[in-house]
mmCIF file of C-alpha atoms in Angstrom:
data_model
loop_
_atom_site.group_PDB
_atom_site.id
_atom_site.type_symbol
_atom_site.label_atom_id
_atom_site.label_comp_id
_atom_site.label_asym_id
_atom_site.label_seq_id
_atom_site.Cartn_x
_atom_site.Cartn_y
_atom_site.Cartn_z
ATOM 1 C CA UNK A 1 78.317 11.454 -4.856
ATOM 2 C CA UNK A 2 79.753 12.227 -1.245
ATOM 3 C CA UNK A 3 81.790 9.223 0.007
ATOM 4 C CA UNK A 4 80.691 8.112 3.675
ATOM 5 C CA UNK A 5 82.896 6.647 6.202
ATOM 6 C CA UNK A 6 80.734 4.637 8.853
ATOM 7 C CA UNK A 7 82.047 2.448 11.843
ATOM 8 C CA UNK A 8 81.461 -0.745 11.846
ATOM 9 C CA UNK A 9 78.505 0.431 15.015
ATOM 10 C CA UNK A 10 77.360 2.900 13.036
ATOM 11 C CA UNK A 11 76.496 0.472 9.810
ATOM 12 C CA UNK A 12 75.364 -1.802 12.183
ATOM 13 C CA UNK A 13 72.695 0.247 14.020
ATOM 14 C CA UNK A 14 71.786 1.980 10.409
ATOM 15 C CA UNK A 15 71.131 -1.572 9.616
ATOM 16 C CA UNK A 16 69.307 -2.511 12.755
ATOM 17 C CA UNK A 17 66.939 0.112 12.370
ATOM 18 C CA UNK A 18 65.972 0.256 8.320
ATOM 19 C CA UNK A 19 65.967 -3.612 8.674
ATOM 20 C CA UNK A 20 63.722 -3.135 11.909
ATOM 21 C CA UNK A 21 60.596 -0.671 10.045
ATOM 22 C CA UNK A 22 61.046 -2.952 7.102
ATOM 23 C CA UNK A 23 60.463 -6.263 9.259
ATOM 24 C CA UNK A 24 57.355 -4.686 11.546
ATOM 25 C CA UNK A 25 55.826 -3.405 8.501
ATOM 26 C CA UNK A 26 56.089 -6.490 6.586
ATOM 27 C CA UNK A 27 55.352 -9.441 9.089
ATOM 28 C CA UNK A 28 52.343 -8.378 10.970
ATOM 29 C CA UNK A 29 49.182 -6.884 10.367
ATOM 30 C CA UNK A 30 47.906 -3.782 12.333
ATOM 31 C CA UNK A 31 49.854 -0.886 12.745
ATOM 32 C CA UNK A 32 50.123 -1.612 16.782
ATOM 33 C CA UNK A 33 51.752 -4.960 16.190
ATOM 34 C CA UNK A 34 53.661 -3.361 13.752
ATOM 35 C CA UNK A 35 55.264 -1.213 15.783
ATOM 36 C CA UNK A 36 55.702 -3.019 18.433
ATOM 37 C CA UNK A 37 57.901 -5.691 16.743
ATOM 38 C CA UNK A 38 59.437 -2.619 14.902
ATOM 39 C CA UNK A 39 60.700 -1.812 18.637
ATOM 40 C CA UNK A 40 61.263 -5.366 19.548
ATOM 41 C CA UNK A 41 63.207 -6.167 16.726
ATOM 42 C CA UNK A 42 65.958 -3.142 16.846
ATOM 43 C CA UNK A 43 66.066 -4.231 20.706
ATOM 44 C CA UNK A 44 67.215 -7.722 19.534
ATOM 45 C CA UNK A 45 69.398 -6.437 16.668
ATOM 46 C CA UNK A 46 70.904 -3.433 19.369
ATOM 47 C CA UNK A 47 71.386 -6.487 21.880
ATOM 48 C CA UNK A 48 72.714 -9.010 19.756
ATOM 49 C CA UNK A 49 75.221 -6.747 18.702
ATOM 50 C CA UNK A 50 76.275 -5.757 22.114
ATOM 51 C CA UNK A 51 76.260 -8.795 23.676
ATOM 52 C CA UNK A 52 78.208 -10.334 20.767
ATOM 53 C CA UNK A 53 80.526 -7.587 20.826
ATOM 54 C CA UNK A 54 81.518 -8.289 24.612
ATOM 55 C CA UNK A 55 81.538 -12.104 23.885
ATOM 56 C CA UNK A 56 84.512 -11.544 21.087
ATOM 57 C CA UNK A 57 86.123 -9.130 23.325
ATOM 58 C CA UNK A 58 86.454 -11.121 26.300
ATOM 59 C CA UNK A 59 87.046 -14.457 24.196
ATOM 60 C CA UNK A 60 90.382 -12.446 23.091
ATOM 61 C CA UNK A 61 91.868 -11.392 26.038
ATOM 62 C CA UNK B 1 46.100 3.553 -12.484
ATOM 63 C CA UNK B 2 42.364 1.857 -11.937
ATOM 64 C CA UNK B 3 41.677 1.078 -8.411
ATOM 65 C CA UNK B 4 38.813 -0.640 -7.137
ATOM 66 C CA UNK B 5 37.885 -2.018 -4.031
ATOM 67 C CA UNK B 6 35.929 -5.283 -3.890
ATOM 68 C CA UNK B 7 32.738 -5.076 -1.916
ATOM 69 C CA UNK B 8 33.693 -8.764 -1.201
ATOM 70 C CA UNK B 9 36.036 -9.803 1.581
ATOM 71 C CA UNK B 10 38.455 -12.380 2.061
ATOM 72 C CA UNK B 11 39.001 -15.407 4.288
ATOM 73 C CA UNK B 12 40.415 -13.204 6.816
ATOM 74 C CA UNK B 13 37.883 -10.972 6.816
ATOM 75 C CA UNK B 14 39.813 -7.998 5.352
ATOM 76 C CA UNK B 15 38.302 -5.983 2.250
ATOM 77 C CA UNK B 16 39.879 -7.096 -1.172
ATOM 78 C CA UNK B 17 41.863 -4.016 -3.161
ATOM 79 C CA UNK B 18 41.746 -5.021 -6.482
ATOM 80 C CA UNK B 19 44.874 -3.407 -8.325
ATOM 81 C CA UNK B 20 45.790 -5.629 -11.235
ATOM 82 C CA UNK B 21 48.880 -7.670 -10.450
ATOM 83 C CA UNK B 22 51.300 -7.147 -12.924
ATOM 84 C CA UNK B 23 51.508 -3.291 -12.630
ATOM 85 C CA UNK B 24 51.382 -3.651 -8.928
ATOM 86 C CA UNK B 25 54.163 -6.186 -8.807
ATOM 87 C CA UNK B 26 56.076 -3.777 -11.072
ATOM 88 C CA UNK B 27 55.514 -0.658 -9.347
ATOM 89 C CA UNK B 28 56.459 -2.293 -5.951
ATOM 90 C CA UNK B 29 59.882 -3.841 -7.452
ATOM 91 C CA UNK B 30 60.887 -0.585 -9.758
ATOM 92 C CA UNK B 31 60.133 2.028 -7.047
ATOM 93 C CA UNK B 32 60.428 0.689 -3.158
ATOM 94 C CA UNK B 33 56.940 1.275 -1.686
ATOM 95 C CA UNK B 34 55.191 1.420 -4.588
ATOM 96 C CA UNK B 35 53.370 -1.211 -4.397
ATOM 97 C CA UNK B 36 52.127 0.030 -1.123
ATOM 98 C CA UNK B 37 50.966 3.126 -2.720
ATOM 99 C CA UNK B 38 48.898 2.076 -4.952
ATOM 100 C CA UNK B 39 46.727 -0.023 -2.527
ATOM 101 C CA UNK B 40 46.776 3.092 -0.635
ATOM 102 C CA UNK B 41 49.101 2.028 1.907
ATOM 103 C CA UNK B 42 50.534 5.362 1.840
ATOM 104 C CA UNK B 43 52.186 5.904 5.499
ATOM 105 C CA UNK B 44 53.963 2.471 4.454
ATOM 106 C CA UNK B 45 55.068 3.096 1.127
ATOM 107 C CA UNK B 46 56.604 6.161 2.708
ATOM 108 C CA UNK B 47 58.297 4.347 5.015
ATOM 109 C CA UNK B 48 59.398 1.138 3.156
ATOM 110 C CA UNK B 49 60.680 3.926 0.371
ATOM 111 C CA UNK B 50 62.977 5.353 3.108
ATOM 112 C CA UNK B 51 64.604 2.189 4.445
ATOM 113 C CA UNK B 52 65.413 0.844 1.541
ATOM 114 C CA UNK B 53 66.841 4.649 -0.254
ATOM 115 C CA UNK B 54 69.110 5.178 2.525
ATOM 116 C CA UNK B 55 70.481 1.807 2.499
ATOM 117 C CA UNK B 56 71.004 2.106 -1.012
ATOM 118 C CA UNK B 57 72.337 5.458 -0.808
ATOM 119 C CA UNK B 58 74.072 4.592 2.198
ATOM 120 C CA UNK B 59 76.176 1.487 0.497
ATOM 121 C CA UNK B 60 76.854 4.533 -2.254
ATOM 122 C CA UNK B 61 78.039 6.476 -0.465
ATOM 123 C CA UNK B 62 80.569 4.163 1.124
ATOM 124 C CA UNK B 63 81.652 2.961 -1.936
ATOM 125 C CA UNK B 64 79.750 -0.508 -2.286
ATOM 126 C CA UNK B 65 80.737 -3.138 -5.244
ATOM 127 C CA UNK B 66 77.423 -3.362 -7.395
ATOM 128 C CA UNK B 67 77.639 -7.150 -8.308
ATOM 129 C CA UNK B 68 77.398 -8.473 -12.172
ATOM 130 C CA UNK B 69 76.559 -12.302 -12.336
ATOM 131 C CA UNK B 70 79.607 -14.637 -12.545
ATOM 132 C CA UNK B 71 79.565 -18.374 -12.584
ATOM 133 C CA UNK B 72 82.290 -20.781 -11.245
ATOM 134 C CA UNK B 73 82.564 -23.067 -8.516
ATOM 135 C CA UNK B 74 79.524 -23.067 -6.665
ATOM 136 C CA UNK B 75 80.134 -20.253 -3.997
ATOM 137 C CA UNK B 76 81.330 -17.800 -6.555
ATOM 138 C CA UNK B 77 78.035 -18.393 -8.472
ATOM 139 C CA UNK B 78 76.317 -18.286 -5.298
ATOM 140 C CA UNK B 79 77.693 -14.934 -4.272
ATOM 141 C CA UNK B 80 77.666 -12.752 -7.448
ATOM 142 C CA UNK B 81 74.783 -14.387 -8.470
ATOM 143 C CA UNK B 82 73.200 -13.824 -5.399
ATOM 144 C CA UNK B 83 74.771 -10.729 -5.021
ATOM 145 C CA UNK B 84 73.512 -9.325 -8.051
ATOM 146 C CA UNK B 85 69.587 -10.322 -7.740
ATOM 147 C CA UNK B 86 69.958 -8.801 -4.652
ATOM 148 C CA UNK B 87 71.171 -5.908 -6.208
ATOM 149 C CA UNK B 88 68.445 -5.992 -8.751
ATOM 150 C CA UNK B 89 65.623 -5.889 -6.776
ATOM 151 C CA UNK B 90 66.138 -2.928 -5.437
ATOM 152 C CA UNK B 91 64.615 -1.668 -8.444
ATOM 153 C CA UNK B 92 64.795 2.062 -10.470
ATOM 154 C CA UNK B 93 68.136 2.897 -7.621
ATOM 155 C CA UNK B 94 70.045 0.332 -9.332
ATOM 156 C CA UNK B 95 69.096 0.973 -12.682
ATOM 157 C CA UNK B 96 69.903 4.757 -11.923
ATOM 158 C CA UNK B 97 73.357 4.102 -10.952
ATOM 159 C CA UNK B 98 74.247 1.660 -13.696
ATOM 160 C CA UNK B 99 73.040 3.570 -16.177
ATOM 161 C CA UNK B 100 74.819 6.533 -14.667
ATOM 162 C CA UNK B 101 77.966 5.091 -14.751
ATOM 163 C CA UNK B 102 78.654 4.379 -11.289
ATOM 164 C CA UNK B 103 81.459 1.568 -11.602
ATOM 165 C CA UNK B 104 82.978 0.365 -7.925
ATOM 166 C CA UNK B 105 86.090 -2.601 -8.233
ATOM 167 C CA UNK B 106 85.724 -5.058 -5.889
ATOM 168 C CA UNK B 107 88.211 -3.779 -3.457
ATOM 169 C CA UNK B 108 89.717 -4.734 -0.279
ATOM 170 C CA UNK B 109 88.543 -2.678 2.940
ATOM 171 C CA UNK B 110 85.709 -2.312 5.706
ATOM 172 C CA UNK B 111 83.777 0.344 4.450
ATOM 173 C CA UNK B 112 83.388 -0.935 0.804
ATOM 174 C CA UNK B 113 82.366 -3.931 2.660
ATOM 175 C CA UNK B 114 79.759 -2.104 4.306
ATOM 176 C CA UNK B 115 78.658 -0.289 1.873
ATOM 177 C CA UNK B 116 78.651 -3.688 -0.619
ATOM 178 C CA UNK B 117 76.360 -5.273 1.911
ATOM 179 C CA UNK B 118 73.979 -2.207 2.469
ATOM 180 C CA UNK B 119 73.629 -2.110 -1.439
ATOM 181 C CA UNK B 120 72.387 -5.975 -1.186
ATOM 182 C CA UNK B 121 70.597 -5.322 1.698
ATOM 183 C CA UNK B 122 68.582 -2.639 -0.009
ATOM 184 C CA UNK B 123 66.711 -5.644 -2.476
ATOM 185 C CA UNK B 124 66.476 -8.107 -0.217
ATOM 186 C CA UNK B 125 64.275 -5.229 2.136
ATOM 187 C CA UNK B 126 62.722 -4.394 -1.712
ATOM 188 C CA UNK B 127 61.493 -8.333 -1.649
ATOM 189 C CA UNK B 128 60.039 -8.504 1.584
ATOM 190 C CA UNK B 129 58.125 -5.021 0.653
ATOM 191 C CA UNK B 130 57.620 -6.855 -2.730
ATOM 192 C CA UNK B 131 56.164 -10.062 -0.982
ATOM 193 C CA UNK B 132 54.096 -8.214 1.765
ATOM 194 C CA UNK B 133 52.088 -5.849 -1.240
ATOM 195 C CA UNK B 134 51.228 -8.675 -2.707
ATOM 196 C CA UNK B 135 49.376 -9.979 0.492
ATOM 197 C CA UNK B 136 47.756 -6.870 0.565
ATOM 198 C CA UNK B 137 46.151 -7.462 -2.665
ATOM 199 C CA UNK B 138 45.318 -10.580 -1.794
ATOM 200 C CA UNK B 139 43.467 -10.009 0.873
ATOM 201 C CA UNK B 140 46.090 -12.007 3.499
ATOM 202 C CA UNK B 141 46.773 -8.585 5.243
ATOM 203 C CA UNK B 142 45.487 -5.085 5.985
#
């Protein structure tokens, strides 16, 4: 088995997305809505991260 | 595997697949997506089977602690008990790598961190595909 070494952004956004299909395709019903809270999910995850990110950084310095 | 779909719909007005429950229960835990496939959800199963292979492979690959149950004081129970239903549910990729050997110690470091969670991550993603077949049978979803 290879060994992977991701960064903590890269686990992160590999999360965000897998997470993201799984939740669209399990909480609503046609495959619109589906993708459309696929998308509006990872755009949550993506921007939770970020802004998250920023808030620890600056709460350091 | 007998498939028939009911002529009869359900409260939400959806048609009823009628796959017998216990085979489509097990399908859907021992092989991510399999559920889906045998209502003939096949675009889904495909999909639900990727997500939750590379996160499994992913936490793999990186190394991830595969978690036996322990019991103790309450969070240790909570976490390896936890840890390992979580692990469980991700079905036939689990029993693969146990029964392949794969042994990981519990180390100290990011990226078996990362990969520990991704592994766990992988069954809890199983459940909600789990969970969301089952609807589908019942008539609850498309």
């Amino acid at each position: 088995m290879p060994k992977m070494n991701l960064s903590h952004l890269e686990v992160s956004l590999l999360f965000a997305l897998v997470l993201s299909v799984v939740l669209g395709i399990t909480s609503k019903k046609t495959s619109q809505e589906q993708i459309n809270y696929g998308l509006k999910s990872f755009g949550y995850f993506v921007g939770a991260l970020v802004g998250l990110s920023w808030l620890m950084y600056l709460g350091h310095r | 595997m007998a498939e028939t779909t009911n002529p009869k719909e359900s409260n939400t007005g959806l048609p009823l697949v009628t796959v017998p429950l216990a085979p489509l229960l097990a399908a859907a835990w021992l092989i991510p997506g399999g559920g889906h496939f045998l209502l003939n959800r096949k675009t889904r199963a495909v999909l639900l089977f990727g997500c939750v292979t590379v996160s499994f492979l992913a936490g793999l690959m990186m190394r991830g602690y595969l978690f036996s149950p322990q019991t103790g004081d309450l969070f240790t129970t909570l976490i390896y008990v936890g840890g390992f239903i979580g692990n469980l549910a991700s079905g036939v990729p689990y029993l693969a790598t146990k029964g392949l050997g794969y042994v990981q110690p519990d180390v100290a470091g990011h990226v078996h961190d990362y990969g520990t969670k991704l592994l766990v991550a992988a069954g809890l993603m199983n459940i909600l595909a789990i969970v969301d077949a089952y609807e589908i049978r019942q008539g609850k979803k498309l």
